[in-house]
PDB file of C-alpha atoms in Angstrom:
ATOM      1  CA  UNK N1417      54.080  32.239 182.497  1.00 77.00           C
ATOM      2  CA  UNK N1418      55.193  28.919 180.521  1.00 83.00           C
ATOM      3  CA  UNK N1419      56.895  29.270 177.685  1.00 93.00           C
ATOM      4  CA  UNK N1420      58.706  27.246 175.277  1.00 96.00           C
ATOM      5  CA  UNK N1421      61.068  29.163 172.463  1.00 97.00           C
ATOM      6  CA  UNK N1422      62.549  26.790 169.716  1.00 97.00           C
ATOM      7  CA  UNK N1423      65.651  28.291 167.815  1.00 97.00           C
ATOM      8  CA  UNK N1424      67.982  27.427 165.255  1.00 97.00           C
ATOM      9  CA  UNK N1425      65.708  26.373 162.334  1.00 97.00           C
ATOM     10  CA  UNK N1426      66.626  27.376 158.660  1.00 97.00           C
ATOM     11  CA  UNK N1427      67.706  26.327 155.517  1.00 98.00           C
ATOM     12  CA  UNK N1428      70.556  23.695 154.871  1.00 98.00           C
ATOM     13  CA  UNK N1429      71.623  21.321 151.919  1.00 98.00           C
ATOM     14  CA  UNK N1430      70.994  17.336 152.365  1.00 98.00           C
ATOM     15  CA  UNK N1431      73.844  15.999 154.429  1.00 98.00           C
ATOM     16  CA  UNK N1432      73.825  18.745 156.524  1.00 98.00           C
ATOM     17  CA  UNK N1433      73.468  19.563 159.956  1.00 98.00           C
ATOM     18  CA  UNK N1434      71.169  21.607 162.506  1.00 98.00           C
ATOM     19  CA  UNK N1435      71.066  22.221 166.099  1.00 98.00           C
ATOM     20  CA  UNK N1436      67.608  23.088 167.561  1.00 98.00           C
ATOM     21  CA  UNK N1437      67.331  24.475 170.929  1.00 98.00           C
ATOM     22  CA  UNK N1438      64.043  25.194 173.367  1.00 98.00           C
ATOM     23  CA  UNK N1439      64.240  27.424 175.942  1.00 97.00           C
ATOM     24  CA  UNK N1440      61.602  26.387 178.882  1.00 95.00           C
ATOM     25  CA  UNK N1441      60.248  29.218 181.408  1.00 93.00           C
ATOM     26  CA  UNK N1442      57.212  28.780 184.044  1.00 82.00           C
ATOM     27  CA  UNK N1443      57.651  24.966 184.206  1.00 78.00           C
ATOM     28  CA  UNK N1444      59.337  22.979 186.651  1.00 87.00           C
ATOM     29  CA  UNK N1445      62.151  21.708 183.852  1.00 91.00           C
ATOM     30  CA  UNK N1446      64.315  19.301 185.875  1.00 92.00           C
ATOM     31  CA  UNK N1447      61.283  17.105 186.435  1.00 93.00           C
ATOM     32  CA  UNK N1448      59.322  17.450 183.165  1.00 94.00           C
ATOM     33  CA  UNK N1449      60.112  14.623 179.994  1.00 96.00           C
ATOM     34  CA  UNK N1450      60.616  16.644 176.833  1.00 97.00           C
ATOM     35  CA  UNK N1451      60.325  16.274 173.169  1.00 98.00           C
ATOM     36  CA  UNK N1452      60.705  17.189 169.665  1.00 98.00           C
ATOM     37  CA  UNK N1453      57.870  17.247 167.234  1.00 98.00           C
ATOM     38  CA  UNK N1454      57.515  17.821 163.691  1.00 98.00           C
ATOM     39  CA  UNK N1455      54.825  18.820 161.307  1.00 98.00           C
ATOM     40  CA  UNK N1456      55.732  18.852 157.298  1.00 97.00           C
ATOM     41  CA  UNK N1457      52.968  20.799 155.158  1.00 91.00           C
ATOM     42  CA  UNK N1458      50.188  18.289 154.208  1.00 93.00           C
ATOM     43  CA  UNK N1459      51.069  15.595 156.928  1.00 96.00           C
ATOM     44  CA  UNK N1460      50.126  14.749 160.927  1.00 97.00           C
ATOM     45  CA  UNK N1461      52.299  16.191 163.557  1.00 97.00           C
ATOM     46  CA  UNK N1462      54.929  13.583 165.135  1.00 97.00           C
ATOM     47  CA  UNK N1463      56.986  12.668 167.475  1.00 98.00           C
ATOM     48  CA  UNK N1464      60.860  13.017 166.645  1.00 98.00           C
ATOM     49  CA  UNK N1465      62.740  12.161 169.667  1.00 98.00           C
ATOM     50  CA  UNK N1466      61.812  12.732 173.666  1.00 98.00           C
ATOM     51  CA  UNK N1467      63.663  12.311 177.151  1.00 98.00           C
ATOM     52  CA  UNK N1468      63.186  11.732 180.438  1.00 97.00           C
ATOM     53  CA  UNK N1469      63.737  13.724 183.432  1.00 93.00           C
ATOM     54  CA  UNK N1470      66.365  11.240 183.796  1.00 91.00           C
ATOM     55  CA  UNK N1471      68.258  11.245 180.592  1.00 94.00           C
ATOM     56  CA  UNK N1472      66.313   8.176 178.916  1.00 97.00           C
ATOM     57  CA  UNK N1473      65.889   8.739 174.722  1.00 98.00           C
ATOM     58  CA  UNK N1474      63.417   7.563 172.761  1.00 98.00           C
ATOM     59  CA  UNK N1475      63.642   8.019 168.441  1.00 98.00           C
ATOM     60  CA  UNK N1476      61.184   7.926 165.860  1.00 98.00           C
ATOM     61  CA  UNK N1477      62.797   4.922 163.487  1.00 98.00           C
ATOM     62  CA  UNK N1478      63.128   7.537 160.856  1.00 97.00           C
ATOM     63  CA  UNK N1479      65.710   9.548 162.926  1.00 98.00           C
ATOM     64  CA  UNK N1480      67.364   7.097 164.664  1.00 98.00           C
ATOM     65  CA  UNK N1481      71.514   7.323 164.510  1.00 98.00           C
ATOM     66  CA  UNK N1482      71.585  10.907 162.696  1.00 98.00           C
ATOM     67  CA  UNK N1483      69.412  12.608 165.514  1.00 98.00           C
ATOM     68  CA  UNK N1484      70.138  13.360 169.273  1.00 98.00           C
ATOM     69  CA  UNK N1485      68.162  14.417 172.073  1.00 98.00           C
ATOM     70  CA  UNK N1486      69.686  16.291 175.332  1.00 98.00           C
ATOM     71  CA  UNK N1487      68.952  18.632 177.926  1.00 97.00           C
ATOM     72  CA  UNK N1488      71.010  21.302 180.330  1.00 96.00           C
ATOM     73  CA  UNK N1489      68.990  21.145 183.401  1.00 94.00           C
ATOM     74  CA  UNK N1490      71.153  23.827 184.397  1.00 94.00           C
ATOM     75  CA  UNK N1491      69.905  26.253 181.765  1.00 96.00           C
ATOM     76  CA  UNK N1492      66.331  24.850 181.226  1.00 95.00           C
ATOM     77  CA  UNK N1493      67.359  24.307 177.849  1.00 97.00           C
ATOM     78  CA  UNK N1494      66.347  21.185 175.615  1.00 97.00           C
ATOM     79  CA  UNK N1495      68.492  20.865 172.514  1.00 98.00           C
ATOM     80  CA  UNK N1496      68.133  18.384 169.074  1.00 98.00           C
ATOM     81  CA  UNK N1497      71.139  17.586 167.172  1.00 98.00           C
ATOM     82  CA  UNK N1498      70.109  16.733 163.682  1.00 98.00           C
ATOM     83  CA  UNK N1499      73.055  15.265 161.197  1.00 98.00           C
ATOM     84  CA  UNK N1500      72.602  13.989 157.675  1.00 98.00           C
ATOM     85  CA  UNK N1501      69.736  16.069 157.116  1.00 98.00           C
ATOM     86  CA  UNK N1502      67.339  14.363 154.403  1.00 98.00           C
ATOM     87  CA  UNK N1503      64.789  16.607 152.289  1.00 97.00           C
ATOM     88  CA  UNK N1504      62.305  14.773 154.331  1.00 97.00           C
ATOM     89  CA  UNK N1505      63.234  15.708 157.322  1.00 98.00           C
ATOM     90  CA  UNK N1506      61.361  19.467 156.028  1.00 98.00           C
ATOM     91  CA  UNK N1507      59.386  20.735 158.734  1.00 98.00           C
ATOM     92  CA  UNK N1508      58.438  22.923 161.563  1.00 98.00           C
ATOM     93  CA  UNK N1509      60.152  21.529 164.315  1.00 98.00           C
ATOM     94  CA  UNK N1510      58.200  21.447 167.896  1.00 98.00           C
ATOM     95  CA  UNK N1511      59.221  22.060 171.245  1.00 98.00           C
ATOM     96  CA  UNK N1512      57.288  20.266 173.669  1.00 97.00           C
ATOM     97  CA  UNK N1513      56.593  19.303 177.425  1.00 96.00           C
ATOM     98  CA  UNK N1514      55.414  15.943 177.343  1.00 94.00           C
ATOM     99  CA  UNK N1515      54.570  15.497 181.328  1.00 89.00           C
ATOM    100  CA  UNK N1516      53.371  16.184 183.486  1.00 89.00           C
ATOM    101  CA  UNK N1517      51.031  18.935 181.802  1.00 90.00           C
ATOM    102  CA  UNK N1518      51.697  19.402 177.852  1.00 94.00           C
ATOM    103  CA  UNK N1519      52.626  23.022 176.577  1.00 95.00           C
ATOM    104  CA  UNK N1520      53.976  23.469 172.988  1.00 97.00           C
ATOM    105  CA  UNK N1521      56.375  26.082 171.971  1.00 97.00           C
ATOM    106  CA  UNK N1522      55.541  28.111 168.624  1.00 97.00           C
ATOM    107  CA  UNK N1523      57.493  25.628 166.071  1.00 97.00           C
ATOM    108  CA  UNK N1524      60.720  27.081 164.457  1.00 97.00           C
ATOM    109  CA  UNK N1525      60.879  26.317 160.010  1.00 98.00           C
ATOM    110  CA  UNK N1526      63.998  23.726 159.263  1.00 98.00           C
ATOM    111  CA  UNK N1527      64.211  23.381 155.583  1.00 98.00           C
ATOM    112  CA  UNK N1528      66.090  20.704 153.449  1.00 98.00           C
ATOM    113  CA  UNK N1529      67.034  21.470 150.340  1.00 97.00           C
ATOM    114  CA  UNK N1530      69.585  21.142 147.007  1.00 92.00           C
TER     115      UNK N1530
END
């Protein structure tokens, strides 16, 4: 079965920091180009940051320099770094498999707040 499981959401102060991880199942990994999406309440779902099979980024201009993208081929495991947190950056954060077929994980809550 495919299956995407974000982790590592919560609550932290602006300035902060936050690791997200995704744990893929069912899908060929290695191959697939991943990404990070984000929903806030009231606003369209979009894209954060994504990667390649092999290693190339790509950054929404609002995250670019405090977030980062990676993968662990060798765990399946897709991972966002986020660093000076702004109150924003408030969301559900999205795990997703970009190509070749797109699956969505269930969203895990980060919150930014004073």
């Amino acid at each position: 079965q495919v299956q995407l499981v974000e982790s590592g959401g919560g609550l932290v102060q602006p300035g902060g920091s936050l690791r997200l991880s995704c744990a893929a199942s069912g899908i060929d990994f290695r191959f697939s180009t991943m990404g990070w999406y984000r929903q806030a309440p009231g606003k369209q779902r979009e894209m954060v940051a994504s990667i390649r099979s092999r290693g190339t980024t790509s950054y929404a201009d609002s995250v670019k320099g405090r977030f980062t993208i990676s993968r662990d081929n060798a765990k399946n495991t897709l991972y966002l770094q986020m660093n000076s947190l702004k109150i924003e950056d408030t969301a559900v954060y999205y795990c997703k498999r970009v190509s070749p077929i797109e699956t969505w994980g269930q969203g895990t809550q980060v919150t930014v707040s004073s």
